[in-house]
XYZ file of N, CA and C in Angstrom:
795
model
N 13.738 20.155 -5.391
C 12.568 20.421 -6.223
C 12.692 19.831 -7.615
N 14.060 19.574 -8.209
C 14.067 18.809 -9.518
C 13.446 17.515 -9.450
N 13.033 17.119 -8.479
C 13.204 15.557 -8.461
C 11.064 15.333 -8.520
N 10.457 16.848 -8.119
C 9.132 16.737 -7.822
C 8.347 16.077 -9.547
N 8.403 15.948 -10.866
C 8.106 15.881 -11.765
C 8.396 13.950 -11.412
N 9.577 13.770 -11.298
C 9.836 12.417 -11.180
C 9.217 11.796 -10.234
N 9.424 12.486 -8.780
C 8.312 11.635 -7.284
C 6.862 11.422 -8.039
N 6.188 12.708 -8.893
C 4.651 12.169 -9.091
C 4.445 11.447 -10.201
N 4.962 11.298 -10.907
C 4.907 10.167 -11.678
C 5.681 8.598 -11.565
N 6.304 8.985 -10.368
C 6.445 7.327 -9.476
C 5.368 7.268 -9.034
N 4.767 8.076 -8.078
C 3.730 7.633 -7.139
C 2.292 7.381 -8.396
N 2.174 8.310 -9.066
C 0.987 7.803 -10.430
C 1.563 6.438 -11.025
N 2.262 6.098 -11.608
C 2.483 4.440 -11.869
C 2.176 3.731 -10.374
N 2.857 4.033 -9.526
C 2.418 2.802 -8.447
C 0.828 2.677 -7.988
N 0.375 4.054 -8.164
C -1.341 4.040 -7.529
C -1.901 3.364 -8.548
N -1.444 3.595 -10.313
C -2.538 3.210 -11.048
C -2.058 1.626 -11.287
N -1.044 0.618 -10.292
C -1.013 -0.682 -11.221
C -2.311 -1.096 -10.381
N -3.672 -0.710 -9.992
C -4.830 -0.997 -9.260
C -5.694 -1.471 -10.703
N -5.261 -0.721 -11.394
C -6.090 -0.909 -12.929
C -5.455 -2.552 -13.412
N -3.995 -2.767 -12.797
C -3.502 -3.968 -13.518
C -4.714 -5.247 -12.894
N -4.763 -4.842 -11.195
C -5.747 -5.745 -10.633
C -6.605 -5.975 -11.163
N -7.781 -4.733 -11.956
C -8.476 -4.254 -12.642
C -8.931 -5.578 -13.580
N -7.745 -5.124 -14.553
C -7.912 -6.230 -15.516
C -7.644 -7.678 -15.569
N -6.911 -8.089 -14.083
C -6.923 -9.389 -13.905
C -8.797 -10.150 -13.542
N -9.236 -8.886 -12.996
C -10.373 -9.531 -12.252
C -11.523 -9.603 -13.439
N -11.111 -9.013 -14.437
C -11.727 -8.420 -15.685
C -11.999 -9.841 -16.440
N -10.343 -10.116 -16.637
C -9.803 -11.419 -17.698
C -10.235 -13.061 -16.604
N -10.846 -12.527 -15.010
C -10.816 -14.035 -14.355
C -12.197 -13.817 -13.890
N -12.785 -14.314 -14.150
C -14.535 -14.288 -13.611
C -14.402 -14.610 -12.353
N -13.893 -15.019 -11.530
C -13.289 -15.647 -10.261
C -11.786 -16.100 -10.079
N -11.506 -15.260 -9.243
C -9.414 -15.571 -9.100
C -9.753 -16.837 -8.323
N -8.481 -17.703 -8.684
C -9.162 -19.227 -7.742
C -8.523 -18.668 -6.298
N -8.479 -19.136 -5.210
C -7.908 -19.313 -4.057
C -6.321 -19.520 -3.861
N -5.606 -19.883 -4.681
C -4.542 -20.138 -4.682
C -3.866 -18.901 -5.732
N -4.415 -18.346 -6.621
C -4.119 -17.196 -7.304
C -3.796 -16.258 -6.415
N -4.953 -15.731 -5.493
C -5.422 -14.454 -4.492
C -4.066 -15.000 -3.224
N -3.870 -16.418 -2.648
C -2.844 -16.292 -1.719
C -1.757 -16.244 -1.951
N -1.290 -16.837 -3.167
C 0.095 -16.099 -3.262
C 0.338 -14.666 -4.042
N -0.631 -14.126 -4.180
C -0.333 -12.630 -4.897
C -0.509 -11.586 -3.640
N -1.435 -11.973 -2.962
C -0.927 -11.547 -1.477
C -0.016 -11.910 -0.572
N 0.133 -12.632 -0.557
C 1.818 -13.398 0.272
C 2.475 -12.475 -0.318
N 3.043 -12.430 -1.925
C 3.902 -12.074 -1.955
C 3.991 -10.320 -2.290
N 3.085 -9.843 -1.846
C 2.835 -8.348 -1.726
C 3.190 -8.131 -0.312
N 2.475 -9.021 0.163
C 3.293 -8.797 1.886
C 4.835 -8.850 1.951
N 5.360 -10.113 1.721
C 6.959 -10.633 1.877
C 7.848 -9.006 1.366
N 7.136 -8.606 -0.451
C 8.058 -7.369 -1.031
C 8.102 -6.438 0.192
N 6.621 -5.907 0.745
C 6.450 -4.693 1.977
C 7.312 -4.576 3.150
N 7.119 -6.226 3.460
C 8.018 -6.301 4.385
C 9.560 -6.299 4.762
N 9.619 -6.398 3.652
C 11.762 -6.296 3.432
C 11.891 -5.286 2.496
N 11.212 -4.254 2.205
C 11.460 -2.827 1.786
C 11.193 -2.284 3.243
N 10.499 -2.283 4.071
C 10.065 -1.761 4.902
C 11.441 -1.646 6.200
N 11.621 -3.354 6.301
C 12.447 -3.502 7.647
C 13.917 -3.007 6.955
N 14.093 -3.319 5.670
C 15.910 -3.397 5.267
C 15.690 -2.323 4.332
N 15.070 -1.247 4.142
C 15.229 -0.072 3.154
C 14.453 0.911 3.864
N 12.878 1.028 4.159
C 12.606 2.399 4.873
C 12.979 2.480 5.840
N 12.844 1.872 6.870
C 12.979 2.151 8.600
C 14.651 2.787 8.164
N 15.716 1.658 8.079
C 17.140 2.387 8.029
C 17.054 4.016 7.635
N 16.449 4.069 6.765
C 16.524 5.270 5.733
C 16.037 6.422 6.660
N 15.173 5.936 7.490
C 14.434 6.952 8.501
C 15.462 6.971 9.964
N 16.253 6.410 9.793
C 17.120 6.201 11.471
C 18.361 7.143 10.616
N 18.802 7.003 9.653
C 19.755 7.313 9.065
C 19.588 9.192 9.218
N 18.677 9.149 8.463
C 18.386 10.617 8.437
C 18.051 11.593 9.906
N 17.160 11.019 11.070
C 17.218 11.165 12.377
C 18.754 11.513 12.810
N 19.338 10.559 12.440
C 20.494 10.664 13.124
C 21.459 11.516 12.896
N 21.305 11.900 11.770
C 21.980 12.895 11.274
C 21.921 14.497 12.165
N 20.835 14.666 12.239
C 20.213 15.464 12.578
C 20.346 15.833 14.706
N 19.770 14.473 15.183
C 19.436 14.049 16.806
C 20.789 13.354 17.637
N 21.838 12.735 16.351
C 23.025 11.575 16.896
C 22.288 10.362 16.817
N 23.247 9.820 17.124
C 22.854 8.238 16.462
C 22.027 7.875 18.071
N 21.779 8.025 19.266
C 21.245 7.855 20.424
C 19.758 8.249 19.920
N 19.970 9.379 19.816
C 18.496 10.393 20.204
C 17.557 10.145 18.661
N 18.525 9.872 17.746
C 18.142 9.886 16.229
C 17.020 8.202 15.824
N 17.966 7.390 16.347
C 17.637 5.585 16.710
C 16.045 6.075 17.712
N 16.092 6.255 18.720
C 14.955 6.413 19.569
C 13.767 7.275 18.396
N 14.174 8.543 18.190
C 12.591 9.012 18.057
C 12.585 8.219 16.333
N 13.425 7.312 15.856
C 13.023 6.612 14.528
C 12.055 5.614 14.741
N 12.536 4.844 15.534
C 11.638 3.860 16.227
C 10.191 4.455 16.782
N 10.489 5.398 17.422
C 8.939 6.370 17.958
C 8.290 6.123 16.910
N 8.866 7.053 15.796
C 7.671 7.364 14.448
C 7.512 6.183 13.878
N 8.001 4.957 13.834
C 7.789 3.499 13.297
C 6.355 3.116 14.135
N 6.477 2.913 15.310
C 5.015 2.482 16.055
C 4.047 3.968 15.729
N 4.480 5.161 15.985
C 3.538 5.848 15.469
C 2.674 5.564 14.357
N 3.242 5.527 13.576
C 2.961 5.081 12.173
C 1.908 3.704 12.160
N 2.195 2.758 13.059
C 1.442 1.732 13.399
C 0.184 2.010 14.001
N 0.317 2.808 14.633
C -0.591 3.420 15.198
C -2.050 4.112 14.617
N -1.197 5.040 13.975
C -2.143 6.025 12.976
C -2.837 5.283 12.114
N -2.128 4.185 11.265
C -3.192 3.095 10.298
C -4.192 2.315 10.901
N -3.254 1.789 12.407
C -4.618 1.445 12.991
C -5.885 2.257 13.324
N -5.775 3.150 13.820
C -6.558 3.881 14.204
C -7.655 4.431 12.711
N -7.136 4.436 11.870
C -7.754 4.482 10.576
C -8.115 3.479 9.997
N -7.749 2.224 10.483
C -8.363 0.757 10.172
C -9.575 1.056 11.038
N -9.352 0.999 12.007
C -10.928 1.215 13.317
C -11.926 1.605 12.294
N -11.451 3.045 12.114
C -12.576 4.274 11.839
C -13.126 4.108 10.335
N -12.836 3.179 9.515
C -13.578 2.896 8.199
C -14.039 1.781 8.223
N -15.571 1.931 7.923
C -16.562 0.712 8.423
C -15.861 -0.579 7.789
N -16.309 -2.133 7.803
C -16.049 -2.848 7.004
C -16.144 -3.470 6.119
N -17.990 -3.187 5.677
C -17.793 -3.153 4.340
C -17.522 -2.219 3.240
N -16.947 -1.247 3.373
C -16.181 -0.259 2.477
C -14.822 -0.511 2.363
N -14.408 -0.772 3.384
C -12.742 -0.927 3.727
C -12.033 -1.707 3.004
N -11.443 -1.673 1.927
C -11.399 -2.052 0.610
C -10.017 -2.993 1.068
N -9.734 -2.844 2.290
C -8.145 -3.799 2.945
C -8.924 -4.894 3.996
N -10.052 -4.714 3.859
C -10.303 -6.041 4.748
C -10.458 -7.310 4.610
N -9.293 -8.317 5.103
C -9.520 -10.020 4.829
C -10.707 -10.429 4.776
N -11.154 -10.738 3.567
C -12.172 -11.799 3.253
C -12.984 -11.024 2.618
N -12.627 -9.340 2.003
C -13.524 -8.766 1.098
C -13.480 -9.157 -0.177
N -12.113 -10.271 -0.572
C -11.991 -10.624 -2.094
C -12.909 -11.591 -2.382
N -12.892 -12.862 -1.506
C -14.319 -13.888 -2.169
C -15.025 -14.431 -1.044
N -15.414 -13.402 -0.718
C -16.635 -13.795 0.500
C -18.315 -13.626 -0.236
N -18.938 -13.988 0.099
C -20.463 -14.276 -0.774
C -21.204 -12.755 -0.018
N -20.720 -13.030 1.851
C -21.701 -12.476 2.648
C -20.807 -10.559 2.259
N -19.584 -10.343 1.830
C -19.242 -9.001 1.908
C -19.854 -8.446 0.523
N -19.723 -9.610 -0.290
C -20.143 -9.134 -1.701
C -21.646 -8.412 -1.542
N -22.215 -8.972 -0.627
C -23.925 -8.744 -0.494
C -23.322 -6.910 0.346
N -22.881 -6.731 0.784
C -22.582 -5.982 1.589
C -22.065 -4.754 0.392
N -21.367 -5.054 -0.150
C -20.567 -4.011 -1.330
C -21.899 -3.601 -2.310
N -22.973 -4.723 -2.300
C -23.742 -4.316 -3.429
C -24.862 -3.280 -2.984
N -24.961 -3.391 -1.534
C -25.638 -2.403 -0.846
C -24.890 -0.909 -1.047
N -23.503 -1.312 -0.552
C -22.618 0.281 -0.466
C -22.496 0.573 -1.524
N -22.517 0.154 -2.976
C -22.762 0.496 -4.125
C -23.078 1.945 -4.472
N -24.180 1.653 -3.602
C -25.057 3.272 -3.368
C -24.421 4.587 -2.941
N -23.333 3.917 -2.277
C -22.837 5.079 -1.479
C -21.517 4.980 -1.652
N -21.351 5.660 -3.652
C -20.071 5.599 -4.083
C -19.065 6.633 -3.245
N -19.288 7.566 -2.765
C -18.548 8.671 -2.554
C -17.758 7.983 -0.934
N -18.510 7.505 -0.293
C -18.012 6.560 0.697
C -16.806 6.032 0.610
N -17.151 4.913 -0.660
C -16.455 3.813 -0.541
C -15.109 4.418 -1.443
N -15.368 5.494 -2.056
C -14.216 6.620 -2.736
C -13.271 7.030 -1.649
N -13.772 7.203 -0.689
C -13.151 8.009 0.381
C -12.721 7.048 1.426
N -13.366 5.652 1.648
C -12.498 4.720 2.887
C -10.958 4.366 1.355
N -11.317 4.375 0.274
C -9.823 3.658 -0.524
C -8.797 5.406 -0.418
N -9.423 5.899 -0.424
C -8.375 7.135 -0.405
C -7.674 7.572 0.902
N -8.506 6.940 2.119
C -7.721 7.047 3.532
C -6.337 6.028 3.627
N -6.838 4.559 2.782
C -5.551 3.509 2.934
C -4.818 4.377 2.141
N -5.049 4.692 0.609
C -3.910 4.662 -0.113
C -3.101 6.040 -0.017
N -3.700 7.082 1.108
C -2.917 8.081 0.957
C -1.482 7.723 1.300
N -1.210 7.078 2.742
C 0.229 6.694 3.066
C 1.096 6.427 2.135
N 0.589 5.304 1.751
C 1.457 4.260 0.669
C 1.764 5.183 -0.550
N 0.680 6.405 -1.044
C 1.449 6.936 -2.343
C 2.443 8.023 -1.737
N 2.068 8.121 -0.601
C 3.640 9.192 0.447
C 4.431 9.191 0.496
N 4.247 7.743 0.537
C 6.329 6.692 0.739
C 6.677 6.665 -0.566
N 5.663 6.620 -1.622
C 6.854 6.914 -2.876
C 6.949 8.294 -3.353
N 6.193 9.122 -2.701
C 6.610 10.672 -3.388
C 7.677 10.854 -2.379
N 7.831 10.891 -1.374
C 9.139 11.201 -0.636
C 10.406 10.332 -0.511
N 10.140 9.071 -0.705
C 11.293 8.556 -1.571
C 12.258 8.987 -2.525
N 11.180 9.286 -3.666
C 11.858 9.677 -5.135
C 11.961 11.876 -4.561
N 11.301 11.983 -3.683
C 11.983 13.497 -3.517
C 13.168 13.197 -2.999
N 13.831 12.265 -2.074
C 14.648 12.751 -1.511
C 15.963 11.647 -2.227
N 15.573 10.482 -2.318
C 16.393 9.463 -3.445
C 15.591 8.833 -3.899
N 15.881 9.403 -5.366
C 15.541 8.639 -6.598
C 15.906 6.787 -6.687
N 17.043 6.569 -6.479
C 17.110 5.860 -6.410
C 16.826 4.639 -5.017
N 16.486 4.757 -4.295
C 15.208 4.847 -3.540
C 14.059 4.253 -3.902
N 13.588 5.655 -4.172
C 12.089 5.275 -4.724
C 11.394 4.672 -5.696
N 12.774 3.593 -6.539
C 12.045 3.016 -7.535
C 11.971 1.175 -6.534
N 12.811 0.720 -5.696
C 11.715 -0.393 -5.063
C 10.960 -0.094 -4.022
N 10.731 1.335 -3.443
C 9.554 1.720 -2.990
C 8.122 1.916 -3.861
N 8.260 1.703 -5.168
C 7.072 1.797 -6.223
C 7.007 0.880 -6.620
N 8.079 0.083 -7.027
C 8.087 -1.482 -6.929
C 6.610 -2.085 -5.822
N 7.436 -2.006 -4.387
C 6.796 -2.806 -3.506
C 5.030 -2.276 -3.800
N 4.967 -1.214 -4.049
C 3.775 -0.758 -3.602
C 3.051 -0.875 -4.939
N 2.862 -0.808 -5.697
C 3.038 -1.022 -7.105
C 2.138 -2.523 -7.139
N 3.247 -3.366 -6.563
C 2.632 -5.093 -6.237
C 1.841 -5.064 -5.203
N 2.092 -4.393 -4.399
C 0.429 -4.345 -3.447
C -0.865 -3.910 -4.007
N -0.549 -2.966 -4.502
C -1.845 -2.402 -5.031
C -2.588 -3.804 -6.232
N -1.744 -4.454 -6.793
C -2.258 -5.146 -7.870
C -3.325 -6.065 -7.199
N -2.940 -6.811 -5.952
C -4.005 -7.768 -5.278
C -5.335 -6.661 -4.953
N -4.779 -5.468 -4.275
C -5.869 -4.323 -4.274
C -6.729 -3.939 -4.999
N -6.617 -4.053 -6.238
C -7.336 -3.579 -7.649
C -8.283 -4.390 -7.452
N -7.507 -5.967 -7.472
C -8.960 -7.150 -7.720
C -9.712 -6.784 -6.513
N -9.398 -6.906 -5.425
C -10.671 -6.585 -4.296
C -11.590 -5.521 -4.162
N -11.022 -4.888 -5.152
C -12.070 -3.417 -5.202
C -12.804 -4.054 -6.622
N -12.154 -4.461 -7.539
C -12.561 -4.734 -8.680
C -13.614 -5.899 -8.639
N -13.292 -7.098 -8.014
C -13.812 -8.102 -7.971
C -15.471 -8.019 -7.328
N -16.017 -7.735 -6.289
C -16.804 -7.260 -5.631
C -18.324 -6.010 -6.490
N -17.099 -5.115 -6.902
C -18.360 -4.270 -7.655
C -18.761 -4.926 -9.172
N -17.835 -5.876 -9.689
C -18.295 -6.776 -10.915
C -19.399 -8.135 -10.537
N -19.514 -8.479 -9.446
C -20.159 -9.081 -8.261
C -21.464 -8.502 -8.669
N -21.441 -7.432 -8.194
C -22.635 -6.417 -8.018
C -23.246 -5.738 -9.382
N -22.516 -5.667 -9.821
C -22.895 -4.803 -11.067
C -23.045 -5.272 -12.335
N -22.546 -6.426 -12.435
C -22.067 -7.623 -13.534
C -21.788 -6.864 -14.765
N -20.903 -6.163 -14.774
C -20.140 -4.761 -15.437
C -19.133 -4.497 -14.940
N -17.692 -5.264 -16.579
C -16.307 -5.220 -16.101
C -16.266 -4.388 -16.401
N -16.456 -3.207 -17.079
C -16.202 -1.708 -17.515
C -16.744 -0.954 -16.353
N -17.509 -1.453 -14.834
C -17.432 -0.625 -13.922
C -16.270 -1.199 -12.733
N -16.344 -2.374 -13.088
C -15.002 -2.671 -12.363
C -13.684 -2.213 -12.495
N -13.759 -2.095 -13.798
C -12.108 -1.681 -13.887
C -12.263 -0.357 -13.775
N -12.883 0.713 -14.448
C -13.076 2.015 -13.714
C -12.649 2.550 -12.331
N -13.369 1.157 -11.580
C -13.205 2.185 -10.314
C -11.501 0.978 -9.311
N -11.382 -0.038 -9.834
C -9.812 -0.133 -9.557
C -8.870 0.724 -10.211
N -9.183 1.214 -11.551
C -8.601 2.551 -12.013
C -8.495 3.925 -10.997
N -9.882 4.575 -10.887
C -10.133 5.635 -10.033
C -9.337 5.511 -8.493
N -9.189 4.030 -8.596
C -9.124 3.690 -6.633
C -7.552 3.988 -6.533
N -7.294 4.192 -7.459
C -5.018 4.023 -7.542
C -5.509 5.837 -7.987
N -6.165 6.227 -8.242
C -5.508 7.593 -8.428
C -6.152 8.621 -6.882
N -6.221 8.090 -6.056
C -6.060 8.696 -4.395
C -4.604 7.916 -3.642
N -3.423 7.584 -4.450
C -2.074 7.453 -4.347
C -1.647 8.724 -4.323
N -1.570 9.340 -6.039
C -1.024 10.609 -6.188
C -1.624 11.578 -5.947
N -3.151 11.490 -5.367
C -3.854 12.406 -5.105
C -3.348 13.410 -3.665
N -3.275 11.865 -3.088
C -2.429 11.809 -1.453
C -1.001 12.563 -1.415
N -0.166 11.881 -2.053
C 1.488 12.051 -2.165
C 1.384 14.124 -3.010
N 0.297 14.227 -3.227
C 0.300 15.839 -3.632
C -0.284 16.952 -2.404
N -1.230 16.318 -2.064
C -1.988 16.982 -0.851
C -0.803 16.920 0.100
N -0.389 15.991 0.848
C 0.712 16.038 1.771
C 2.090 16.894 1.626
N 2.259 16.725 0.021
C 3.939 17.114 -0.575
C 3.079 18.789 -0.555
N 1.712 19.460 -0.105
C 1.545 20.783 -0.512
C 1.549 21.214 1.109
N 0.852 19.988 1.896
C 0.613 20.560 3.361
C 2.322 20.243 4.317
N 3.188 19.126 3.845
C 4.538 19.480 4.331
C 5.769 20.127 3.860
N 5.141 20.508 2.523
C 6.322 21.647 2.384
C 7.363 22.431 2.696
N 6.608 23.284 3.469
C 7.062 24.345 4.047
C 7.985 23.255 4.939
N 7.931 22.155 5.692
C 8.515 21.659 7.152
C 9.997 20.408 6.333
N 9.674 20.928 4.872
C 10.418 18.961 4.502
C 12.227 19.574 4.830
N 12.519 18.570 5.743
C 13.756 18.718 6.067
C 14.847 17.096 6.139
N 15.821 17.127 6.762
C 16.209 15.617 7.398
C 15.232 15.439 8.639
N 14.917 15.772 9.615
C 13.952 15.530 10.658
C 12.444 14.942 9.851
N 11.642 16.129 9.167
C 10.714 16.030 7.999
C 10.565 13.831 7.730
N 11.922 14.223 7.119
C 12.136 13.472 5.712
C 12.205 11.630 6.953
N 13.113 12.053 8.265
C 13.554 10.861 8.783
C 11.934 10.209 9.633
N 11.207 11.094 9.833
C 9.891 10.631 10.439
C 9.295 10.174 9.640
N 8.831 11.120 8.068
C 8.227 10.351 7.756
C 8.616 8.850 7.135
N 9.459 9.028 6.973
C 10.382 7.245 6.266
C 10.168 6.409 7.422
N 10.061 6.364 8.822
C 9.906 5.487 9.968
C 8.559 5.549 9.992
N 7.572 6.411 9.502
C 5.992 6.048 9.769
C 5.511 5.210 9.042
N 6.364 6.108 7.892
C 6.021 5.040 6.536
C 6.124 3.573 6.647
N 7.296 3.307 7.092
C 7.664 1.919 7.078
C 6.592 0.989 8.128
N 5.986 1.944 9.437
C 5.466 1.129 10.470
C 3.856 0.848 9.416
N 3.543 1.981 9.036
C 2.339 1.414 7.776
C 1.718 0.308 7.236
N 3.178 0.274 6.549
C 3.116 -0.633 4.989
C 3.715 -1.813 6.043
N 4.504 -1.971 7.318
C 4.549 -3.465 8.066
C 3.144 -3.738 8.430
N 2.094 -2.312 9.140
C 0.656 -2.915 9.312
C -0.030 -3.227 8.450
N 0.100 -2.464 7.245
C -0.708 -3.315 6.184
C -0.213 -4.683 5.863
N 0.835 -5.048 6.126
C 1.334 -6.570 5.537
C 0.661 -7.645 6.819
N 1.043 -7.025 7.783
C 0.805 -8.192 9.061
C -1.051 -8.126 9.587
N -1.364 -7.111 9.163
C -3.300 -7.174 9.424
C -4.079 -7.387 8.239
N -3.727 -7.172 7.016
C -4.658 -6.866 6.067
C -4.086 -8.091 4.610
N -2.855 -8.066 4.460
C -2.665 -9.150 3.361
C -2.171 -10.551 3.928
N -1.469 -10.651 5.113
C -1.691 -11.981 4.982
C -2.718 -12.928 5.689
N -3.170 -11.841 6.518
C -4.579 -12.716 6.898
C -5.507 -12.872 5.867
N -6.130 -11.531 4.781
C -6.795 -12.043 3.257
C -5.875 -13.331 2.699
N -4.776 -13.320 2.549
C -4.255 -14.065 2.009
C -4.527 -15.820 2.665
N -4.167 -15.775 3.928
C -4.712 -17.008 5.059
C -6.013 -17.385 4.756
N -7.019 -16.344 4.799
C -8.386 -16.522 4.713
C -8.739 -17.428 2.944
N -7.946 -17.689 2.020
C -8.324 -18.178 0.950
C -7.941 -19.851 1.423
N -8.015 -20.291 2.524
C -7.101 -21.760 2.695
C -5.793 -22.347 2.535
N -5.609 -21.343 1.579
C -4.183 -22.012 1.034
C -2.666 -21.623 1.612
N -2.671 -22.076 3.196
C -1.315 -21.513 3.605
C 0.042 -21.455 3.406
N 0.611 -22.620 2.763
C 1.822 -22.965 2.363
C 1.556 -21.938 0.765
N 0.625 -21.676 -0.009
C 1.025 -20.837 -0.801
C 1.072 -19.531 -0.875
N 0.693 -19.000 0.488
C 0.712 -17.600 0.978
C 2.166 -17.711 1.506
N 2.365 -18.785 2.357
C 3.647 -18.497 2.746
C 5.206 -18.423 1.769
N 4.858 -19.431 0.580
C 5.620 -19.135 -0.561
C 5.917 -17.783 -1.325
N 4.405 -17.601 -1.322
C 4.340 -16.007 -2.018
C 5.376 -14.612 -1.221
N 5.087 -15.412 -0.080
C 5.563 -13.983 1.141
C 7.510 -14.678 0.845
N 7.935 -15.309 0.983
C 9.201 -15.799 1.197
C 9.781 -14.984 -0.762
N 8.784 -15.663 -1.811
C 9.278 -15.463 -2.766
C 9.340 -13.311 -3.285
N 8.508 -12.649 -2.608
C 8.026 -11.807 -2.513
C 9.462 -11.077 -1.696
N 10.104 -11.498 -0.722
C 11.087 -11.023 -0.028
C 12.533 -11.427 -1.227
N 12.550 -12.616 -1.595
C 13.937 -12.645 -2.492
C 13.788 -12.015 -3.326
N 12.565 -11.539 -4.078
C 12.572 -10.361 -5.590
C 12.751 -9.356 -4.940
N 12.584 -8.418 -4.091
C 12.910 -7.317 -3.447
C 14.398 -7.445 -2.725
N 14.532 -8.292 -2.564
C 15.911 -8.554 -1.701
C 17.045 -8.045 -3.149
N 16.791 -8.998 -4.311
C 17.292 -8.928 -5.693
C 17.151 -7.620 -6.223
N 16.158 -6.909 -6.330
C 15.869 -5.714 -6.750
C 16.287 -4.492 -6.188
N 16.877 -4.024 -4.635
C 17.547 -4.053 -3.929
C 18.867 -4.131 -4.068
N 19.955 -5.415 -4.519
C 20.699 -5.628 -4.621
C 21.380 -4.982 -5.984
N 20.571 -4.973 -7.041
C 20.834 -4.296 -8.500
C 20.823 -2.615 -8.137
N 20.751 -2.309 -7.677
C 20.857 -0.852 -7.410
C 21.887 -0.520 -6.303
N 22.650 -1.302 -5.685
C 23.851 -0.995 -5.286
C 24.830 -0.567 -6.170
């Protein structure tokens, strides 16, 4: 419980760098194409090597403790595709023009027309960004509950995801509204259903947080934030043309986390 003051104010810095997006989309009347693919590349590359070489372990580790390294390995892996699972299934169920993770919502002409309609129906489009970002602010409140040290390149990674996130929420309603003071508002508002999430969950698993608790959710977590990298950023990222600089982003995106990572040994 000492550590709960520190988990929510990891997970509040990582939800709110949406505001950093915020103000990129603020300061760029249009991100060019090559901006948007490697800032997604390399939001993917960080996700993905926190994910495969820091959560999943972290979630087999703790299983095992608990199940043996047989029974512990198996249901880690379970809750990894689970986890894949559940986002998908929550990708399905939020339409697509609200769905604030869908490739080609950053500079598409025909979604923008689409956002300026849903405009209308703020409470909506409040509630499809608060279904993605509940996970992602999870993995850093239970990170930093259970290691601190941990959970600072789990806020890292997520932290840099959210920043390409900001602009796509940001970019779109400045589209529509031709009002950066409503853009950045609501890439502001859109990062605070991180800690909104990582509190609701840290009140409804409470009572259950254990090593079992702690080893599932670190393997769901991780299957997540791999589906958000492999459905949602590097195909946005693909979708801007520019492949060799998505693929840079994602490669360069894995050695800063790899590095960041390495300093905390």
């Amino acid at each position: 419980m000492e550590n709960l003051w520190f988990a929510f104010g990891m997970t509040l810095a990582a939800g709110l760098s949406t505001a950093i997006g915020g103000l990129i989309s603020v300061g760029r009347s249009n991100p060019g194409p090559r901006f948007m693919a490697g800032a997604l590349g390399f939001s993917a590359g960080v996700m993905l090597y926190v994910s495969f070489m820091e959560i999943l372990p972290k979630g087999i580790e703790e299983l095992s403790e608990a199940w043996g390294t047989v029974g512990g390995s198996w249901a880690a892996i379970a809750a990894f595709f689970g986890g894949i699972a559940l986002i998908a299934v929550i990708d399905r169920l939020v339409p697509e023009p609200i769905n604030p993770h869908e490739p080609g919502s950053i500079d598409d002409p025909e979604v923008s027309a689409q956002r300026r309609r849903m405009m209308k129906m703020g409470t909506m489009t409040a509630l499809a960004i608060a279904i993605h970002n509940f996970p992602e602010g999870f993995a850093t409140f239970i990170s930093a509950m259970e290691d601190p040290q941990l959970a600072i390149p789990v806020a890292v990674a997520i932290a840099i995801h959210n920043v390409p996130e900001g602009i796509a929420v940001a970019v779109p309603i400045q589209q529509a509204t031709g009002s950066r003071a409503k853009a950045l508002k609501w890439s502001f508002l859109s990062g605070l259903a991180e800690p909104a999430g990582a509190l609701i969950g840290f009140l409804v698993l409470m009572p259950f947080l254990g090593p079992v608790t702690m080893g599932v959710a670190f393997a769901m977590v991780a299957g997540v934030m791999v589906f958000i990298s492999l459905d949602e950023l590097l195909p946005a990222a693909e979708s801007t043309g520019r492949h060799h600089t998505a693929i840079y982003g994602l490669i360069l995106g894995m050695a800063v986390m790899a590095v960041s990572l390495l300093l905390f040994l």
